N, CA, C and O atoms as CSV, one atom per row, in Angstrom:
chain,resi,resn,atom,element,x,y,z
A,1,MET,N,N,38.218,-83.886,132.719
A,1,MET,CA,C,37.979,-82.613,132.040
A,1,MET,C,C,38.652,-81.524,132.867
A,1,MET,O,O,38.431,-81.407,134.073
A,2,GLY,N,N,39.463,-80.746,132.201
A,2,GLY,CA,C,40.149,-79.655,132.878
A,2,GLY,C,C,39.221,-78.486,133.132
A,2,GLY,O,O,38.086,-78.452,132.657
A,3,GLU,N,N,39.726,-77.538,133.884
A,3,GLU,CA,C,38.911,-76.378,134.232
A,3,GLU,C,C,38.506,-75.568,132.999
A,3,GLU,O,O,37.391,-75.051,132.928
A,4,ALA,N,N,39.415,-75.460,132.032
A,4,ALA,CA,C,39.099,-74.706,130.810
A,4,ALA,C,C,37.981,-75.395,130.020
A,4,ALA,O,O,37.085,-74.729,129.503
A,5,ALA,N,N,38.034,-76.715,129.928
A,5,ALA,CA,C,37.002,-77.459,129.205
A,5,ALA,C,C,35.666,-77.374,129.938
A,5,ALA,O,O,34.613,-77.263,129.311
A,6,LEU,N,N,35.716,-77.426,131.257
A,6,LEU,CA,C,34.493,-77.288,132.051
A,6,LEU,C,C,33.865,-75.917,131.813
A,6,LEU,O,O,32.658,-75.809,131.601
A,7,MET,N,N,34.690,-74.877,131.848
A,7,MET,CA,C,34.185,-73.522,131.616
A,7,MET,C,C,33.603,-73.399,130.202
A,7,MET,O,O,32.591,-72.727,130.003
A,8,GLU,N,N,34.234,-74.038,129.238
A,8,GLU,CA,C,33.727,-74.005,127.858
A,8,GLU,C,C,32.349,-74.667,127.780
A,8,GLU,O,O,31.454,-74.162,127.103
A,9,SER,N,N,32.182,-75.791,128.469
A,9,SER,CA,C,30.884,-76.469,128.480
A,9,SER,C,C,29.819,-75.614,129.154
A,9,SER,O,O,28.697,-75.502,128.661
A,10,ILE,N,N,30.176,-75.021,130.268
A,10,ILE,CA,C,29.226,-74.174,130.994
A,10,ILE,C,C,28.823,-72.975,130.146
A,10,ILE,O,O,27.642,-72.642,130.049
A,11,MET,N,N,29.801,-72.338,129.538
A,11,MET,CA,C,29.482,-71.174,128.706
A,11,MET,C,C,28.675,-71.588,127.472
A,11,MET,O,O,27.824,-70.834,127.002
A,12,GLY,N,N,28.944,-72.777,126.955
A,12,GLY,CA,C,28.139,-73.300,125.842
A,12,GLY,C,C,26.685,-73.454,126.245
A,12,GLY,O,O,25.782,-73.114,125.481
A,13,LEU,N,N,26.462,-73.965,127.440
A,13,LEU,CA,C,25.086,-74.078,127.938
A,13,LEU,C,C,24.414,-72.716,128.005
A,13,LEU,O,O,23.278,-72.554,127.560
A,14,ILE,N,N,25.111,-71.749,128.556
A,14,ILE,CA,C,24.532,-70.411,128.722
A,14,ILE,C,C,24.270,-69.747,127.374
A,14,ILE,O,O,23.178,-69.234,127.131
A,15,VAL,N,N,25.267,-69.758,126.506
A,15,VAL,CA,C,25.136,-69.077,125.213
A,15,VAL,C,C,24.047,-69.710,124.350
A,15,VAL,O,O,23.184,-69.008,123.823
A,16,HIS,N,N,24.084,-71.023,124.207
A,16,HIS,CA,C,23.111,-71.686,123.331
A,16,HIS,C,C,21.699,-71.649,123.918
A,16,HIS,O,O,20.716,-71.573,123.182
A,17,SER,N,N,21.610,-71.702,125.227
A,17,SER,CA,C,20.288,-71.562,125.852
A,17,SER,C,C,19.747,-70.148,125.644
A,17,SER,O,O,18.561,-69.965,125.369
A,18,GLY,N,N,20.610,-69.168,125.774
A,18,GLY,CA,C,20.206,-67.781,125.526
A,18,GLY,C,C,19.783,-67.564,124.085
A,18,GLY,O,O,18.809,-66.861,123.815
A,19,ASN,N,N,20.519,-68.173,123.156
A,19,ASN,CA,C,20.148,-68.069,121.746
A,19,ASN,C,C,18.785,-68.710,121.496
A,19,ASN,O,O,17.981,-68.193,120.721
A,20,THR,N,N,18.533,-69.833,122.154
A,20,THR,CA,C,17.237,-70.499,122.014
A,20,THR,C,C,16.119,-69.560,122.433
A,20,THR,O,O,15.134,-69.387,121.715
A,21,LYS,N,N,16.282,-68.965,123.587
A,21,LYS,CA,C,15.237,-68.082,124.097
A,21,LYS,C,C,15.056,-66.857,123.190
A,21,LYS,O,O,13.928,-66.429,122.949
A,22,SER,N,N,16.139,-66.304,122.699
A,22,SER,CA,C,16.052,-65.140,121.805
A,22,SER,C,C,15.318,-65.478,120.511
A,22,SER,O,O,14.472,-64.711,120.051
A,23,GLU,N,N,15.644,-66.626,119.928
A,23,GLU,CA,C,14.966,-67.045,118.688
A,23,GLU,C,C,13.474,-67.244,118.947
A,23,GLU,O,O,12.647,-66.898,118.103
A,24,CYS,N,N,13.132,-67.795,120.097
A,24,CYS,CA,C,11.723,-68.006,120.437
A,24,CYS,C,C,10.992,-66.679,120.624
A,24,CYS,O,O,9.843,-66.536,120.207
A,25,MET,N,N,11.648,-65.723,121.241
A,25,MET,CA,C,11.032,-64.407,121.420
A,25,MET,C,C,10.778,-63.758,120.066
A,25,MET,O,O,9.718,-63.176,119.836
A,26,GLU,N,N,11.752,-63.862,119.177
A,26,GLU,CA,C,11.556,-63.328,117.824
A,26,GLU,C,C,10.421,-64.061,117.116
A,26,GLU,O,O,9.638,-63.448,116.389
A,27,ALA,N,N,10.333,-65.374,117.331
A,27,ALA,CA,C,9.254,-66.159,116.717
A,27,ALA,C,C,7.887,-65.674,117.203
A,27,ALA,O,O,6.952,-65.548,116.412
A,28,LEU,N,N,7.778,-65.409,118.478
A,28,LEU,CA,C,6.507,-64.924,119.015
A,28,LEU,C,C,6.133,-63.565,118.438
A,28,LEU,O,O,4.967,-63.320,118.128
A,29,GLN,N,N,7.114,-62.684,118.294
A,29,GLN,CA,C,6.833,-61.362,117.722
A,29,GLN,C,C,6.361,-61.490,116.274
A,29,GLN,O,O,5.457,-60.773,115.845
A,30,LEU,N,N,6.971,-62.397,115.530
A,30,LEU,CA,C,6.544,-62.627,114.146
A,30,LEU,C,C,5.128,-63.199,114.098
A,30,LEU,O,O,4.303,-62.759,113.296
A,31,ALA,N,N,4.850,-64.174,114.952
A,31,ALA,CA,C,3.526,-64.784,114.974
A,31,ALA,C,C,2.457,-63.757,115.343
A,31,ALA,O,O,1.354,-63.773,114.798
A,32,LYS,N,N,2.793,-62.873,116.263
A,32,LYS,CA,C,1.849,-61.834,116.671
A,32,LYS,C,C,1.484,-60.935,115.493
A,32,LYS,O,O,0.360,-60.439,115.411
A,33,LYS,N,N,2.435,-60.725,114.582
A,33,LYS,CA,C,2.200,-59.901,113.389
A,33,LYS,C,C,1.514,-60.694,112.279
A,33,LYS,O,O,1.228,-60.153,111.210
A,34,GLY,N,N,1.251,-61.982,112.535
A,34,GLY,CA,C,0.611,-62.814,111.517
A,34,GLY,C,C,1.591,-63.530,110.613
A,34,GLY,O,O,1.179,-64.189,109.658
A,35,GLN,N,N,2.864,-63.418,110.888
A,35,GLN,CA,C,3.894,-64.055,110.066
A,35,GLN,C,C,4.246,-65.428,110.654
A,35,GLN,O,O,5.346,-65.653,111.158
A,36,VAL,N,N,3.270,-66.328,110.570
A,36,VAL,CA,C,3.383,-67.624,111.236
A,36,VAL,C,C,4.481,-68.492,110.631
A,36,VAL,O,O,5.228,-69.139,111.366
A,37,GLU,N,N,4.588,-68.515,109.322
A,37,GLU,CA,C,5.618,-69.363,108.697
A,37,GLU,C,C,7.021,-68.899,109.081
A,37,GLU,O,O,7.905,-69.717,109.335
A,38,GLU,N,N,7.218,-67.585,109.122
A,38,GLU,CA,C,8.507,-67.047,109.550
A,38,GLU,C,C,8.775,-67.395,111.011
A,38,GLU,O,O,9.909,-67.683,111.393
A,39,ALA,N,N,7.724,-67.366,111.818
A,39,ALA,CA,C,7.844,-67.728,113.227
A,39,ALA,C,C,8.283,-69.186,113.368
A,39,ALA,O,O,9.117,-69.513,114.212
A,40,LYS,N,N,7.725,-70.037,112.551
A,40,LYS,CA,C,8.100,-71.461,112.593
A,40,LYS,C,C,9.560,-71.655,112.193
A,40,LYS,O,O,10.233,-72.544,112.715
A,41,GLU,N,N,10.045,-70.844,111.288
A,41,GLU,CA,C,11.460,-70.913,110.913
A,41,GLU,C,C,12.351,-70.511,112.093
A,41,GLU,O,O,13.404,-71.108,112.319
A,42,LYS,N,N,11.919,-69.501,112.835
A,42,LYS,CA,C,12.679,-69.089,114.027
A,42,LYS,C,C,12.685,-70.206,115.070
A,42,LYS,O,O,13.685,-70.411,115.758
A,43,ILE,N,N,11.583,-70.916,115.186
A,43,ILE,CA,C,11.529,-72.041,116.129
A,43,ILE,C,C,12.511,-73.133,115.689
A,43,ILE,O,O,13.134,-73.782,116.530
A,44,LYS,N,N,12.647,-73.333,114.395
A,44,LYS,CA,C,13.637,-74.310,113.913
A,44,LYS,C,C,15.048,-73.886,114.319
A,44,LYS,O,O,15.857,-74.717,114.730
A,45,LEU,N,N,15.339,-72.593,114.201
A,45,LEU,CA,C,16.648,-72.093,114.630
A,45,LEU,C,C,16.821,-72.264,116.139
A,45,LEU,O,O,17.906,-72.604,116.612
A,46,ALA,N,N,15.746,-72.025,116.886
A,46,ALA,CA,C,15.793,-72.214,118.336
A,46,ALA,C,C,16.096,-73.667,118.676
A,46,ALA,O,O,16.870,-73.953,119.590
A,47,ASN,N,N,15.485,-74.576,117.937
A,47,ASN,CA,C,15.733,-75.998,118.182
A,47,ASN,C,C,17.184,-76.373,117.889
A,47,ASN,O,O,17.760,-77.212,118.580
A,48,GLU,N,N,17.767,-75.762,116.879
A,48,GLU,CA,C,19.182,-76.019,116.577
A,48,GLU,C,C,20.073,-75.529,117.717
A,48,GLU,O,O,21.032,-76.203,118.094
A,49,SER,N,N,19.759,-74.368,118.258
A,49,SER,CA,C,20.524,-73.853,119.397
A,49,SER,C,C,20.344,-74.751,120.614
A,49,SER,O,O,21.285,-74.984,121.373
A,50,LEU,N,N,19.135,-75.248,120.789
A,50,LEU,CA,C,18.863,-76.127,121.920
A,50,LEU,C,C,19.647,-77.432,121.809
A,50,LEU,O,O,20.116,-77.965,122.815
A,51,ILE,N,N,19.786,-77.935,120.612
A,51,ILE,CA,C,20.599,-79.137,120.399
A,51,ILE,C,C,22.041,-78.873,120.809
A,51,ILE,O,O,22.669,-79.719,121.446
A,52,GLU,N,N,22.571,-77.710,120.449
A,52,GLU,CA,C,23.942,-77.362,120.837
A,52,GLU,C,C,24.069,-77.264,122.361
A,52,GLU,O,O,25.072,-77.690,122.933
A,53,ALA,N,N,23.060,-76.708,123.005
A,53,ALA,CA,C,23.082,-76.622,124.470
A,53,ALA,C,C,23.068,-78.025,125.077
A,53,ALA,O,O,23.765,-78.298,126.054
A,54,HIS,N,N,22.274,-78.899,124.490
A,54,HIS,CA,C,22.222,-80.279,124.986
A,54,HIS,C,C,23.565,-80.985,124.804
A,54,HIS,O,O,23.959,-81.795,125.643
A,55,HIS,N,N,24.261,-80.684,123.721
A,55,HIS,CA,C,25.591,-81.284,123.519
A,55,HIS,C,C,26.530,-80.878,124.654
A,55,HIS,O,O,27.287,-81.700,125.169
A,56,ALA,N,N,26.473,-79.622,125.032
A,56,ALA,CA,C,27.319,-79.146,126.133
A,56,ALA,C,C,26.945,-79.861,127.428
A,56,ALA,O,O,27.818,-80.272,128.192
A,57,GLN,N,N,25.659,-80.004,127.666
A,57,GLN,CA,C,25.203,-80.681,128.870
A,57,GLN,C,C,25.585,-82.160,128.849
A,57,GLN,O,O,26.003,-82.707,129.870
A,58,THR,N,N,25.444,-82.802,127.702
A,58,THR,CA,C,25.763,-84.221,127.580
A,58,THR,C,C,27.234,-84.487,127.888
A,58,THR,O,O,27.574,-85.511,128.481
A,59,GLY,N,N,28.094,-83.572,127.488
A,59,GLY,CA,C,29.513,-83.717,127.804
A,59,GLY,C,C,29.754,-83.773,129.297
A,59,GLY,O,O,30.547,-84.580,129.782
A,60,LEU,N,N,29.063,-82.910,130.021
A,60,LEU,CA,C,29.200,-82.894,131.477
A,60,LEU,C,C,28.612,-84.159,132.105
A,60,LEU,O,O,29.199,-84.733,133.023
A,61,LEU,N,N,27.470,-84.584,131.614
A,61,LEU,CA,C,26.845,-85.790,132.152
A,61,LEU,C,C,27.686,-87.028,131.860
A,61,LEU,O,O,27.808,-87.915,132.704
A,62,SER,N,N,28.264,-87.084,130.663
A,62,SER,CA,C,29.120,-88.218,130.303
A,62,SER,C,C,30.347,-88.287,131.190
A,62,SER,O,O,30.771,-89.366,131.604
A,63,GLN,N,N,30.908,-87.133,131.476
A,63,GLN,CA,C,32.079,-87.075,132.353
A,63,GLN,C,C,31.739,-87.658,133.723
A,63,GLN,O,O,32.483,-88.470,134.272
A,64,GLU,N,N,30.623,-87.233,134.249
A,64,GLU,CA,C,30.231,-87.736,135.565
A,64,GLU,C,C,29.908,-89.225,135.511
A,64,GLU,O,O,30.221,-89.955,136.451
A,65,ALA,N,N,29.288,-89.689,134.427
A,65,ALA,CA,C,28.964,-91.108,134.282
A,65,ALA,C,C,30.233,-91.968,134.230
A,65,ALA,O,O,30.214,-93.131,134.634
A,66,ARG,N,N,31.323,-91.397,133.737
A,66,ARG,CA,C,32.598,-92.107,133.694
A,66,ARG,C,C,33.289,-92.101,135.056
A,66,ARG,O,O,34.372,-92.667,135.207
A,67,GLY,N,N,32.678,-91.477,136.026
A,67,GLY,CA,C,33.259,-91.433,137.355
A,67,GLY,C,C,34.181,-90.257,137.587
A,67,GLY,O,O,34.835,-90.174,138.628
A,68,GLU,N,N,34.243,-89.341,136.627
A,68,GLU,CA,C,35.065,-88.144,136.772
A,68,GLU,C,C,34.212,-87.062,137.433
A,68,GLU,O,O,33.111,-86.749,136.980
A,69,LYS,N,N,34.733,-86.518,138.482
A,69,LYS,CA,C,33.976,-85.518,139.241
A,69,LYS,C,C,33.781,-84.244,138.422
A,69,LYS,O,O,34.713,-83.732,137.803
A,70,VAL,N,N,32.552,-83.748,138.437
A,70,VAL,CA,C,32.221,-82.453,137.844
A,70,VAL,C,C,32.031,-81.481,138.999
A,70,VAL,O,O,31.171,-81.676,139.857
A,71,GLU,N,N,32.835,-80.446,139.009
A,71,GLU,CA,C,32.754,-79.447,140.069
A,71,GLU,C,C,31.465,-78.641,139.910
A,71,GLU,O,O,31.274,-77.947,138.911
A,72,VAL,N,N,30.597,-78.741,140.892
A,72,VAL,CA,C,29.341,-77.994,140.861
A,72,VAL,C,C,29.619,-76.599,141.411
A,72,VAL,O,O,30.100,-76.438,142.533
A,73,SER,N,N,29.307,-75.610,140.602
A,73,SER,CA,C,29.521,-74.218,140.993
A,73,SER,C,C,28.240,-73.434,140.737
A,73,SER,O,O,27.310,-73.924,140.097
A,74,MET,N,N,28.211,-72.232,141.240
A,74,MET,CA,C,27.060,-71.373,140.975
A,74,MET,C,C,26.911,-71.129,139.476
A,74,MET,O,O,25.793,-71.015,138.972
A,75,LEU,N,N,28.023,-71.050,138.772
A,75,LEU,CA,C,27.965,-70.832,137.327
A,75,LEU,C,C,27.336,-72.028,136.617
A,75,LEU,O,O,26.550,-71.852,135.685
A,76,LEU,N,N,27.673,-73.236,137.047
A,76,LEU,CA,C,27.067,-74.433,136.450
A,76,LEU,C,C,25.570,-74.471,136.759
A,76,LEU,O,O,24.764,-74.790,135.885
A,77,ILE,N,N,25.203,-74.152,137.981
A,77,ILE,CA,C,23.784,-74.112,138.344
A,77,ILE,C,C,23.054,-73.066,137.502
A,77,ILE,O,O,21.941,-73.299,137.031
A,78,HIS,N,N,23.688,-71.924,137.321
A,78,HIS,CA,C,23.128,-70.850,136.494
A,78,HIS,C,C,22.932,-71.336,135.055
A,78,HIS,O,O,21.904,-71.056,134.438
A,79,ALA,N,N,23.907,-72.055,134.530
A,79,ALA,CA,C,23.831,-72.572,133.163
A,79,ALA,C,C,22.681,-73.564,133.022
A,79,ALA,O,O,21.930,-73.522,132.047
A,80,GLN,N,N,22.548,-74.449,133.992
A,80,GLN,CA,C,21.457,-75.426,133.964
A,80,GLN,C,C,20.104,-74.717,134.041
A,80,GLN,O,O,19.144,-75.126,133.388
A,81,ASP,N,N,20.036,-73.668,134.833
A,81,ASP,CA,C,18.811,-72.885,134.943
A,81,ASP,C,C,18.455,-72.262,133.597
A,81,ASP,O,O,17.292,-72.262,133.194
A,82,HIS,N,N,19.455,-71.735,132.909
A,82,HIS,CA,C,19.226,-71.168,131.570
A,82,HIS,C,C,18.679,-72.225,130.624
A,82,HIS,O,O,17.754,-71.961,129.856
A,83,LEU,N,N,19.248,-73.416,130.681
A,83,LEU,CA,C,18.798,-74.490,129.791
A,83,LEU,C,C,17.342,-74.852,130.074
A,83,LEU,O,O,16.539,-74.945,129.146
A,84,MET,N,N,17.002,-75.051,131.315
A,84,MET,CA,C,15.629,-75.425,131.652
A,84,MET,C,C,14.639,-74.327,131.270
A,84,MET,O,O,13.545,-74.619,130.785
A,85,ASN,N,N,15.016,-73.073,131.486
A,85,ASN,CA,C,14.147,-71.965,131.082
A,85,ASN,C,C,13.991,-71.901,129.571
A,85,ASN,O,O,12.904,-71.616,129.067
A,86,ALA,N,N,15.069,-72.163,128.850
A,86,ALA,CA,C,15.004,-72.140,127.387
A,86,ALA,C,C,14.063,-73.221,126.866
A,86,ALA,O,O,13.291,-72.982,125.937
A,87,ILE,N,N,14.126,-74.400,127.460
A,87,ILE,CA,C,13.252,-75.497,127.037
A,87,ILE,C,C,11.785,-75.134,127.302
A,87,ILE,O,O,10.925,-75.319,126.441
A,88,THR,N,N,11.521,-74.624,128.483
A,88,THR,CA,C,10.154,-74.233,128.825
A,88,THR,C,C,9.656,-73.122,127.913
A,88,THR,O,O,8.524,-73.165,127.432
A,89,PHE,N,N,10.503,-72.131,127.680
A,89,PHE,CA,C,10.128,-71.000,126.834
A,89,PHE,C,C,9.851,-71.470,125.407
A,89,PHE,O,O,8.895,-71.022,124.774
A,90,ARG,N,N,10.694,-72.378,124.906
A,90,ARG,CA,C,10.490,-72.911,123.550
A,90,ARG,C,C,9.152,-73.643,123.457
A,90,ARG,O,O,8.411,-73.469,122.490
A,91,ASP,N,N,8.845,-74.460,124.462
A,91,ASP,CA,C,7.584,-75.211,124.453
A,91,ASP,C,C,6.388,-74.268,124.463
A,91,ASP,O,O,5.426,-74.469,123.720
A,92,LEU,N,N,6.448,-73.248,125.297
A,92,LEU,CA,C,5.343,-72.286,125.349
A,92,LEU,C,C,5.242,-71.477,124.056
A,92,LEU,O,O,4.139,-71.198,123.586
A,93,ALA,N,N,6.370,-71.104,123.488
A,93,ALA,CA,C,6.357,-70.354,122.223
A,93,ALA,C,C,5.704,-71.176,121.118
A,93,ALA,O,O,4.928,-70.647,120.322
A,94,GLN,N,N,6.018,-72.460,121.069
A,94,GLN,CA,C,5.403,-73.310,120.051
A,94,GLN,C,C,3.890,-73.349,120.213
A,94,GLN,O,O,3.154,-73.269,119.229
A,95,GLU,N,N,3.432,-73.470,121.435
A,95,GLU,CA,C,1.990,-73.484,121.697
A,95,GLU,C,C,1.345,-72.163,121.296
A,95,GLU,O,O,0.271,-72.146,120.695
A,96,MET,N,N,2.000,-71.066,121.629
A,96,MET,CA,C,1.435,-69.756,121.303
A,96,MET,C,C,1.404,-69.523,119.793
A,96,MET,O,O,0.458,-68.928,119.278
A,97,ILE,N,N,2.414,-69.978,119.097
A,97,ILE,CA,C,2.435,-69.833,117.636
A,97,ILE,C,C,1.279,-70.608,117.026
A,97,ILE,O,O,0.636,-70.135,116.089
A,98,GLU,N,N,1.012,-71.795,117.554
A,98,GLU,CA,C,-0.138,-72.568,117.067
A,98,GLU,C,C,-1.442,-71.812,117.313
A,98,GLU,O,O,-2.347,-71.847,116.479
A,99,LEU,N,N,-1.539,-71.135,118.446
A,99,LEU,CA,C,-2.737,-70.344,118.722
A,99,LEU,C,C,-2.861,-69.173,117.754
A,99,LEU,O,O,-3.940,-68.910,117.224
A,100,TYR,N,N,-1.751,-68.469,117.526
A,100,TYR,CA,C,-1.780,-67.368,116.550
A,100,TYR,C,C,-2.166,-67.890,115.171
A,100,TYR,O,O,-2.909,-67.231,114.444
A,101,GLU,N,N,-1.677,-69.039,114.816
A,101,GLU,CA,C,-2.004,-69.639,113.509
A,101,GLU,C,C,-3.492,-69.957,113.431
A,101,GLU,O,O,-4.128,-69.722,112.403
A,102,ARG,N,N,-4.042,-70.486,114.508
A,102,ARG,CA,C,-5.472,-70.817,114.540
A,102,ARG,C,C,-6.315,-69.543,114.430
A,102,ARG,O,O,-7.310,-69.505,113.706
A,103,ILE,N,N,-5.898,-68.495,115.165
A,103,ILE,CA,C,-6.625,-67.233,115.123
A,103,ILE,C,C,-6.567,-66.628,113.714
A,103,ILE,O,O,-7.564,-66.113,113.207
A,104,LYS,N,N,-5.395,-66.701,113.099
A,104,LYS,CA,C,-5.216,-66.152,111.749
A,104,LYS,C,C,-6.107,-66.888,110.749
A,104,LYS,O,O,-6.607,-66.282,109.801
A,105,GLY,N,N,-6.307,-68.189,110.954
A,105,GLY,CA,C,-7.095,-68.998,110.031
A,105,GLY,C,C,-8.592,-68.796,110.143
A,105,GLY,O,O,-9.345,-69.184,109.250
A,106,GLU,N,N,-9.027,-68.189,111.239
A,106,GLU,CA,C,-10.486,-68.017,111.431
A,106,GLU,C,C,-11.019,-66.838,110.687
A,106,GLU,O,O,-12.217,-66.561,110.746
């Protein structure tokens, strides 16, 4: 993988992870207003972004599995950090939406 392709993968991780987190934040705001179904739709969009982020990550992992060196840089570490935060944020958002839904139903 050339440097341009590596940068594309790294930026894909950052962008799609950021989109995941943004969709989750919007989902939480909707759930807080009682718009639970709309919030669940935002979570679906977040999951789609997360899949795209995973595709970028899988490309890097596959390269390394083939024995091709992946240059570890601060930018790659930053991208991985974004991905892990997005996953955690998505999981917590889903839990909170379920709580808002339960509160709304009472």
